[in-house]
Amino acid sequence: MLALLPLLGGCVVGTVAGAAVSAAGTVVETGWDAATTTRQEADEDRGKALRKQEEKAEKERKKAEKEARKAAEQAQPQPQD
């Protein structure tokens, strides 16, 4: 593409060069956004992690209660007919 630049008019060369610089800037900006975290994003991530942790703890608590009920039912003597 660069070899063809001398054959093109000045306006076209400027447009092509400007587009290349713009595209490169967009790639750098996208990479920077992906590599950095804003304070708001960090807060959202901490909130999400906390909610997941609470959900896991609740699930474990319910499982433990269910197992305790089963153990209590099995420990009770069954009525004999």
PDB file of N, CA and C in Angstrom:
ATOM      1  N   MET A   1       0.828  -1.187   0.000  1.00  0.00           N
ATOM      2  CA  MET A   1       0.000   0.000   0.000  1.00  0.00           C
ATOM      3  C   MET A   1       0.876   1.257   0.000  1.00  0.00           C
ATOM      4  N   LEU A   2       1.955   1.219   0.760  1.00  0.00           N
ATOM      5  CA  LEU A   2       2.829   2.388   0.833  1.00  0.00           C
ATOM      6  C   LEU A   2       3.513   2.669  -0.503  1.00  0.00           C
ATOM      7  N   ALA A   3       3.760   1.622  -1.293  1.00  0.00           N
ATOM      8  CA  ALA A   3       4.406   1.810  -2.588  1.00  0.00           C
ATOM      9  C   ALA A   3       3.500   2.581  -3.538  1.00  0.00           C
ATOM     10  N   LEU A   4       2.204   2.506  -3.361  1.00  0.00           N
ATOM     11  CA  LEU A   4       1.256   3.190  -4.228  1.00  0.00           C
ATOM     12  C   LEU A   4       1.031   4.647  -3.845  1.00  0.00           C
ATOM     13  N   LEU A   5       1.478   5.068  -2.686  1.00  0.00           N
ATOM     14  CA  LEU A   5       1.234   6.425  -2.222  1.00  0.00           C
ATOM     15  C   LEU A   5       1.746   7.513  -3.166  1.00  0.00           C
ATOM     16  N   PRO A   6       2.929   7.377  -3.771  1.00  0.00           N
ATOM     17  CA  PRO A   6       3.378   8.434  -4.684  1.00  0.00           C
ATOM     18  C   PRO A   6       2.473   8.586  -5.911  1.00  0.00           C
ATOM     19  N   LEU A   7       1.765   7.555  -6.286  1.00  0.00           N
ATOM     20  CA  LEU A   7       0.894   7.616  -7.448  1.00  0.00           C
ATOM     21  C   LEU A   7      -0.421   8.311  -7.149  1.00  0.00           C
ATOM     22  N   LEU A   8      -0.756   8.429  -5.913  1.00  0.00           N
ATOM     23  CA  LEU A   8      -2.023   9.037  -5.535  1.00  0.00           C
ATOM     24  C   LEU A   8      -1.876  10.545  -5.369  1.00  0.00           C
ATOM     25  N   GLY A   9      -2.971  11.254  -5.454  1.00  0.00           N
ATOM     26  CA  GLY A   9      -2.947  12.700  -5.256  1.00  0.00           C
ATOM     27  C   GLY A   9      -2.690  13.050  -3.804  1.00  0.00           C
ATOM     28  N   GLY A  10      -2.323  14.289  -3.536  1.00  0.00           N
ATOM     29  CA  GLY A  10      -1.990  14.724  -2.183  1.00  0.00           C
ATOM     30  C   GLY A  10      -3.131  14.572  -1.201  1.00  0.00           C
ATOM     31  N   CYS A  11      -4.348  14.861  -1.620  1.00  0.00           N
ATOM     32  CA  CYS A  11      -5.504  14.748  -0.727  1.00  0.00           C
ATOM     33  C   CYS A  11      -5.735  13.306  -0.322  1.00  0.00           C
ATOM     34  N   VAL A  12      -5.602  12.426  -1.284  1.00  0.00           N
ATOM     35  CA  VAL A  12      -5.828  11.005  -1.011  1.00  0.00           C
ATOM     36  C   VAL A  12      -4.757  10.481  -0.065  1.00  0.00           C
ATOM     37  N   VAL A  13      -3.511  10.904  -0.276  1.00  0.00           N
ATOM     38  CA  VAL A  13      -2.410  10.476   0.591  1.00  0.00           C
ATOM     39  C   VAL A  13      -2.672  10.933   2.017  1.00  0.00           C
ATOM     40  N   GLY A  14      -3.095  12.167   2.161  1.00  0.00           N
ATOM     41  CA  GLY A  14      -3.396  12.693   3.495  1.00  0.00           C
ATOM     42  C   GLY A  14      -4.536  11.934   4.148  1.00  0.00           C
ATOM     43  N   THR A  15      -5.539  11.599   3.370  1.00  0.00           N
ATOM     44  CA  THR A  15      -6.682  10.851   3.902  1.00  0.00           C
ATOM     45  C   THR A  15      -6.254   9.456   4.335  1.00  0.00           C
ATOM     46  N   VAL A  16      -5.478   8.791   3.497  1.00  0.00           N
ATOM     47  CA  VAL A  16      -5.007   7.431   3.818  1.00  0.00           C
ATOM     48  C   VAL A  16      -4.118   7.462   5.049  1.00  0.00           C
ATOM     49  N   ALA A  17      -3.198   8.423   5.101  1.00  0.00           N
ATOM     50  CA  ALA A  17      -2.296   8.528   6.254  1.00  0.00           C
ATOM     51  C   ALA A  17      -3.086   8.853   7.517  1.00  0.00           C
ATOM     52  N   GLY A  18      -4.059   9.754   7.398  1.00  0.00           N
ATOM     53  CA  GLY A  18      -4.882  10.102   8.558  1.00  0.00           C
ATOM     54  C   GLY A  18      -5.697   8.914   9.040  1.00  0.00           C
ATOM     55  N   ALA A  19      -6.204   8.126   8.119  1.00  0.00           N
ATOM     56  CA  ALA A  19      -6.976   6.936   8.499  1.00  0.00           C
ATOM     57  C   ALA A  19      -6.086   5.933   9.207  1.00  0.00           C
ATOM     58  N   ALA A  20      -4.851   5.774   8.733  1.00  0.00           N
ATOM     59  CA  ALA A  20      -3.927   4.822   9.359  1.00  0.00           C
ATOM     60  C   ALA A  20      -3.590   5.257  10.783  1.00  0.00           C
ATOM     61  N   VAL A  21      -3.331   6.549  10.952  1.00  0.00           N
ATOM     62  CA  VAL A  21      -3.019   7.072  12.291  1.00  0.00           C
ATOM     63  C   VAL A  21      -4.233   6.942  13.199  1.00  0.00           C
ATOM     64  N   SER A  22      -5.407   7.232  12.684  1.00  0.00           N
ATOM     65  CA  SER A  22      -6.638   7.124  13.467  1.00  0.00           C
ATOM     66  C   SER A  22      -6.881   5.684  13.893  1.00  0.00           C
ATOM     67  N   ALA A  23      -6.677   4.749  12.966  1.00  0.00           N
ATOM     68  CA  ALA A  23      -6.880   3.335  13.290  1.00  0.00           C
ATOM     69  C   ALA A  23      -5.884   2.877  14.353  1.00  0.00           C
ATOM     70  N   ALA A  24      -4.634   3.319  14.221  1.00  0.00           N
ATOM     71  CA  ALA A  24      -3.615   2.955  15.206  1.00  0.00           C
ATOM     72  C   ALA A  24      -3.979   3.527  16.576  1.00  0.00           C
ATOM     73  N   GLY A  25      -4.477   4.752  16.603  1.00  0.00           N
ATOM     74  CA  GLY A  25      -4.887   5.362  17.872  1.00  0.00           C
ATOM     75  C   GLY A  25      -6.036   4.606  18.510  1.00  0.00           C
ATOM     76  N   THR A  26      -6.968   4.145  17.693  1.00  0.00           N
ATOM     77  CA  THR A  26      -8.102   3.381  18.207  1.00  0.00           C
ATOM     78  C   THR A  26      -7.629   2.069  18.812  1.00  0.00           C
ATOM     79  N   VAL A  27      -6.677   1.414  18.152  1.00  0.00           N
ATOM     80  CA  VAL A  27      -6.148   0.142  18.670  1.00  0.00           C
ATOM     81  C   VAL A  27      -5.456   0.373  20.007  1.00  0.00           C
ATOM     82  N   VAL A  28      -4.660   1.420  20.102  1.00  0.00           N
ATOM     83  CA  VAL A  28      -3.958   1.720  21.357  1.00  0.00           C
ATOM     84  C   VAL A  28      -4.968   2.047  22.455  1.00  0.00           C
ATOM     85  N   GLU A  29      -5.969   2.843  22.132  1.00  0.00           N
ATOM     86  CA  GLU A  29      -6.983   3.223  23.119  1.00  0.00           C
ATOM     87  C   GLU A  29      -7.748   1.998  23.610  1.00  0.00           C
ATOM     88  N   THR A  30      -8.118   1.115  22.696  1.00  0.00           N
ATOM     89  CA  THR A  30      -8.847  -0.100  23.074  1.00  0.00           C
ATOM     90  C   THR A  30      -7.979  -0.976  23.968  1.00  0.00           C
ATOM     91  N   GLY A  31      -6.704  -1.096  23.634  1.00  0.00           N
ATOM     92  CA  GLY A  31      -5.779  -1.871  24.459  1.00  0.00           C
ATOM     93  C   GLY A  31      -5.622  -1.273  25.838  1.00  0.00           C
ATOM     94  N   TRP A  32      -5.542   0.052  25.914  1.00  0.00           N
ATOM     95  CA  TRP A  32      -5.400   0.736  27.204  1.00  0.00           C
ATOM     96  C   TRP A  32      -6.654   0.520  28.050  1.00  0.00           C
ATOM     97  N   ASP A  33      -7.826   0.639  27.443  1.00  0.00           N
ATOM     98  CA  ASP A  33      -9.078   0.427  28.170  1.00  0.00           C
ATOM     99  C   ASP A  33      -9.163  -0.991  28.715  1.00  0.00           C
ATOM    100  N   ALA A  34      -8.705  -1.948  27.937  1.00  0.00           N
ATOM    101  CA  ALA A  34      -8.758  -3.338  28.368  1.00  0.00           C
ATOM    102  C   ALA A  34      -7.765  -3.613  29.494  1.00  0.00           C
ATOM    103  N   ALA A  35      -6.651  -2.893  29.498  1.00  0.00           N
ATOM    104  CA  ALA A  35      -5.602  -3.145  30.480  1.00  0.00           C
ATOM    105  C   ALA A  35      -5.786  -2.364  31.772  1.00  0.00           C
ATOM    106  N   THR A  36      -6.649  -1.366  31.789  1.00  0.00           N
ATOM    107  CA  THR A  36      -6.837  -0.549  32.985  1.00  0.00           C
ATOM    108  C   THR A  36      -8.255  -0.704  33.519  1.00  0.00           C
ATOM    109  N   THR A  37      -8.418  -0.389  34.776  1.00  0.00           N
ATOM    110  CA  THR A  37      -9.726  -0.481  35.418  1.00  0.00           C
ATOM    111  C   THR A  37     -10.012   0.843  36.112  1.00  0.00           C
ATOM    112  N   THR A  38     -11.187   1.387  35.866  1.00  0.00           N
ATOM    113  CA  THR A  38     -11.562   2.620  36.536  1.00  0.00           C
ATOM    114  C   THR A  38     -11.984   2.306  37.967  1.00  0.00           C
ATOM    115  N   ARG A  39     -12.085   3.329  38.752  1.00  0.00           N
ATOM    116  CA  ARG A  39     -12.511   3.155  40.141  1.00  0.00           C
ATOM    117  C   ARG A  39     -13.929   2.567  40.194  1.00  0.00           C
ATOM    118  N   GLN A  40     -14.792   3.048  39.304  1.00  0.00           N
ATOM    119  CA  GLN A  40     -16.173   2.544  39.256  1.00  0.00           C
ATOM    120  C   GLN A  40     -16.192   1.058  38.877  1.00  0.00           C
ATOM    121  N   GLU A  41     -15.387   0.685  37.881  1.00  0.00           N
ATOM    122  CA  GLU A  41     -15.329  -0.723  37.477  1.00  0.00           C
ATOM    123  C   GLU A  41     -14.804  -1.594  38.614  1.00  0.00           C
ATOM    124  N   ALA A  42     -13.811  -1.093  39.337  1.00  0.00           N
ATOM    125  CA  ALA A  42     -13.268  -1.847  40.467  1.00  0.00           C
ATOM    126  C   ALA A  42     -14.326  -2.027  41.555  1.00  0.00           C
ATOM    127  N   ASP A  43     -15.100  -0.967  41.825  1.00  0.00           N
ATOM    128  CA  ASP A  43     -16.181  -1.061  42.812  1.00  0.00           C
ATOM    129  C   ASP A  43     -17.233  -2.077  42.375  1.00  0.00           C
ATOM    130  N   GLU A  44     -17.594  -2.044  41.089  1.00  0.00           N
ATOM    131  CA  GLU A  44     -18.577  -2.996  40.567  1.00  0.00           C
ATOM    132  C   GLU A  44     -18.054  -4.430  40.681  1.00  0.00           C
ATOM    133  N   ASP A  45     -16.762  -4.622  40.370  1.00  0.00           N
ATOM    134  CA  ASP A  45     -16.168  -5.955  40.475  1.00  0.00           C
ATOM    135  C   ASP A  45     -16.173  -6.460  41.916  1.00  0.00           C
ATOM    136  N   ARG A  46     -15.850  -5.563  42.865  1.00  0.00           N
ATOM    137  CA  ARG A  46     -15.866  -5.966  44.277  1.00  0.00           C
ATOM    138  C   ARG A  46     -17.287  -6.315  44.719  1.00  0.00           C
ATOM    139  N   GLY A  47     -18.266  -5.521  44.276  1.00  0.00           N
ATOM    140  CA  GLY A  47     -19.663  -5.796  44.619  1.00  0.00           C
ATOM    141  C   GLY A  47     -20.116  -7.131  44.058  1.00  0.00           C
ATOM    142  N   LYS A  48     -19.731  -7.410  42.816  1.00  0.00           N
ATOM    143  CA  LYS A  48     -20.102  -8.675  42.188  1.00  0.00           C
ATOM    144  C   LYS A  48     -19.470  -9.849  42.930  1.00  0.00           C
ATOM    145  N   ALA A  49     -18.194  -9.706  43.294  1.00  0.00           N
ATOM    146  CA  ALA A  49     -17.505 -10.771  44.026  1.00  0.00           C
ATOM    147  C   ALA A  49     -18.154 -10.992  45.392  1.00  0.00           C
ATOM    148  N   LEU A  50     -18.538  -9.914  46.061  1.00  0.00           N
ATOM    149  CA  LEU A  50     -19.189 -10.024  47.371  1.00  0.00           C
ATOM    150  C   LEU A  50     -20.536 -10.727  47.253  1.00  0.00           C
ATOM    151  N   ARG A  51     -21.323 -10.364  46.231  1.00  0.00           N
ATOM    152  CA  ARG A  51     -22.620 -11.025  46.022  1.00  0.00           C
ATOM    153  C   ARG A  51     -22.442 -12.507  45.748  1.00  0.00           C
ATOM    154  N   LYS A  52     -21.457 -12.862  44.934  1.00  0.00           N
ATOM    155  CA  LYS A  52     -21.205 -14.278  44.640  1.00  0.00           C
ATOM    156  C   LYS A  52     -20.811 -15.020  45.915  1.00  0.00           C
ATOM    157  N   GLN A  53     -19.981 -14.391  46.726  1.00  0.00           N
ATOM    158  CA  GLN A  53     -19.544 -15.003  47.981  1.00  0.00           C
ATOM    159  C   GLN A  53     -20.742 -15.216  48.907  1.00  0.00           C
ATOM    160  N   GLU A  54     -21.630 -14.228  48.990  1.00  0.00           N
ATOM    161  CA  GLU A  54     -22.826 -14.352  49.828  1.00  0.00           C
ATOM    162  C   GLU A  54     -23.757 -15.439  49.301  1.00  0.00           C
ATOM    163  N   GLU A  55     -23.904 -15.526  47.977  1.00  0.00           N
ATOM    164  CA  GLU A  55     -24.749 -16.565  47.387  1.00  0.00           C
ATOM    165  C   GLU A  55     -24.181 -17.950  47.692  1.00  0.00           C
ATOM    166  N   LYS A  56     -22.875 -18.089  47.606  1.00  0.00           N
ATOM    167  CA  LYS A  56     -22.229 -19.370  47.896  1.00  0.00           C
ATOM    168  C   LYS A  56     -22.425 -19.746  49.365  1.00  0.00           C
ATOM    169  N   ALA A  57     -22.252 -18.773  50.257  1.00  0.00           N
ATOM    170  CA  ALA A  57     -22.435 -19.033  51.689  1.00  0.00           C
ATOM    171  C   ALA A  57     -23.884 -19.437  51.983  1.00  0.00           C
ATOM    172  N   GLU A  58     -24.851 -18.785  51.342  1.00  0.00           N
ATOM    173  CA  GLU A  58     -26.264 -19.112  51.537  1.00  0.00           C
ATOM    174  C   GLU A  58     -26.564 -20.522  51.032  1.00  0.00           C
ATOM    175  N   LYS A  59     -26.001 -20.861  49.878  1.00  0.00           N
ATOM    176  CA  LYS A  59     -26.200 -22.194  49.313  1.00  0.00           C
ATOM    177  C   LYS A  59     -25.621 -23.267  50.254  1.00  0.00           C
ATOM    178  N   GLU A  60     -24.434 -23.011  50.792  1.00  0.00           N
ATOM    179  CA  GLU A  60     -23.806 -23.955  51.727  1.00  0.00           C
ATOM    180  C   GLU A  60     -24.618 -24.083  53.014  1.00  0.00           C
ATOM    181  N   ARG A  61     -25.171 -22.945  53.504  1.00  0.00           N
ATOM    182  CA  ARG A  61     -25.983 -22.969  54.713  1.00  0.00           C
ATOM    183  C   ARG A  61     -27.231 -23.811  54.496  1.00  0.00           C
ATOM    184  N   LYS A  62     -27.905 -23.624  53.360  1.00  0.00           N
ATOM    185  CA  LYS A  62     -29.105 -24.404  53.063  1.00  0.00           C
ATOM    186  C   LYS A  62     -28.788 -25.883  52.937  1.00  0.00           C
ATOM    187  N   LYS A  63     -27.656 -26.194  52.313  1.00  0.00           N
ATOM    188  CA  LYS A  63     -27.251 -27.593  52.169  1.00  0.00           C
ATOM    189  C   LYS A  63     -26.988 -28.219  53.540  1.00  0.00           C
ATOM    190  N   ALA A  64     -26.313 -27.479  54.420  1.00  0.00           N
ATOM    191  CA  ALA A  64     -26.025 -27.981  55.760  1.00  0.00           C
ATOM    192  C   ALA A  64     -27.320 -28.191  56.547  1.00  0.00           C
ATOM    193  N   GLU A  65     -28.293 -27.269  56.411  1.00  0.00           N
ATOM    194  CA  GLU A  65     -29.580 -27.423  57.100  1.00  0.00           C
ATOM    195  C   GLU A  65     -30.318 -28.666  56.592  1.00  0.00           C
ATOM    196  N   LYS A  66     -30.294 -28.869  55.297  1.00  0.00           N
ATOM    197  CA  LYS A  66     -30.967 -30.022  54.709  1.00  0.00           C
ATOM    198  C   LYS A  66     -30.333 -31.325  55.203  1.00  0.00           C
ATOM    199  N   GLU A  67     -29.004 -31.360  55.242  1.00  0.00           N
ATOM    200  CA  GLU A  67     -28.301 -32.554  55.733  1.00  0.00           C
ATOM    201  C   GLU A  67     -28.594 -32.777  57.218  1.00  0.00           C
ATOM    202  N   ALA A  68     -28.686 -31.708  57.992  1.00  0.00           N
ATOM    203  CA  ALA A  68     -28.985 -31.827  59.419  1.00  0.00           C
ATOM    204  C   ALA A  68     -30.398 -32.375  59.616  1.00  0.00           C
ATOM    205  N   ARG A  69     -31.362 -31.909  58.803  1.00  0.00           N
ATOM    206  CA  ARG A  69     -32.738 -32.433  58.896  1.00  0.00           C
ATOM    207  C   ARG A  69     -32.781 -33.916  58.552  1.00  0.00           C
ATOM    208  N   LYS A  70     -32.057 -34.295  57.509  1.00  0.00           N
ATOM    209  CA  LYS A  70     -32.027 -35.711  57.123  1.00  0.00           C
ATOM    210  C   LYS A  70     -31.423 -36.561  58.240  1.00  0.00           C
ATOM    211  N   ALA A  71     -30.335 -36.081  58.826  1.00  0.00           N
ATOM    212  CA  ALA A  71     -29.678 -36.817  59.906  1.00  0.00           C
ATOM    213  C   ALA A  71     -30.607 -36.927  61.113  1.00  0.00           C
ATOM    214  N   ALA A  72     -31.343 -35.854  61.419  1.00  0.00           N
ATOM    215  CA  ALA A  72     -32.268 -35.870  62.558  1.00  0.00           C
ATOM    216  C   ALA A  72     -33.417 -36.841  62.285  1.00  0.00           C
ATOM    217  N   GLU A  73     -33.919 -36.875  61.063  1.00  0.00           N
ATOM    218  CA  GLU A  73     -35.005 -37.801  60.714  1.00  0.00           C
ATOM    219  C   GLU A  73     -34.541 -39.240  60.814  1.00  0.00           C
ATOM    220  N   GLN A  74     -33.327 -39.517  60.393  1.00  0.00           N
ATOM    221  CA  GLN A  74     -32.798 -40.874  60.446  1.00  0.00           C
ATOM    222  C   GLN A  74     -32.493 -41.297  61.878  1.00  0.00           C
ATOM    223  N   ALA A  75     -32.165 -40.354  62.746  1.00  0.00           N
ATOM    224  CA  ALA A  75     -31.838 -40.663  64.137  1.00  0.00           C
ATOM    225  C   ALA A  75     -33.079 -40.962  64.959  1.00  0.00           C
ATOM    226  N   GLN A  76     -34.238 -40.444  64.551  1.00  0.00           N
ATOM    227  CA  GLN A  76     -35.475 -40.678  65.304  1.00  0.00           C
ATOM    228  C   GLN A  76     -35.930 -42.118  65.069  1.00  0.00           C
ATOM    229  N   PRO A  77     -36.364 -42.783  66.156  1.00  0.00           N
ATOM    230  CA  PRO A  77     -36.875 -44.137  65.983  1.00  0.00           C
ATOM    231  C   PRO A  77     -38.172 -44.112  65.190  1.00  0.00           C
ATOM    232  N   GLN A  78     -38.314 -45.037  64.286  1.00  0.00           N
ATOM    233  CA  GLN A  78     -39.519 -45.129  63.466  1.00  0.00           C
ATOM    234  C   GLN A  78     -40.619 -45.824  64.267  1.00  0.00           C
ATOM    235  N   PRO A  79     -41.841 -45.315  64.205  1.00  0.00           N
ATOM    236  CA  PRO A  79     -42.944 -45.959  64.938  1.00  0.00           C
ATOM    237  C   PRO A  79     -43.207 -47.368  64.391  1.00  0.00           C
ATOM    238  N   GLN A  80     -43.383 -48.308  65.309  1.00  0.00           N
ATOM    239  CA  GLN A  80     -43.641 -49.699  64.937  1.00  0.00           C
ATOM    240  C   GLN A  80     -45.156 -49.918  64.920  1.00  0.00           C
ATOM    241  N   ASP A  81     -45.653 -50.510  63.873  1.00  0.00           N
ATOM    242  CA  ASP A  81     -47.085 -50.798  63.789  1.00  0.00           C
ATOM    243  C   ASP A  81     -47.387 -52.133  64.385  1.00  0.00           C
TER     244      ASP A  81
END
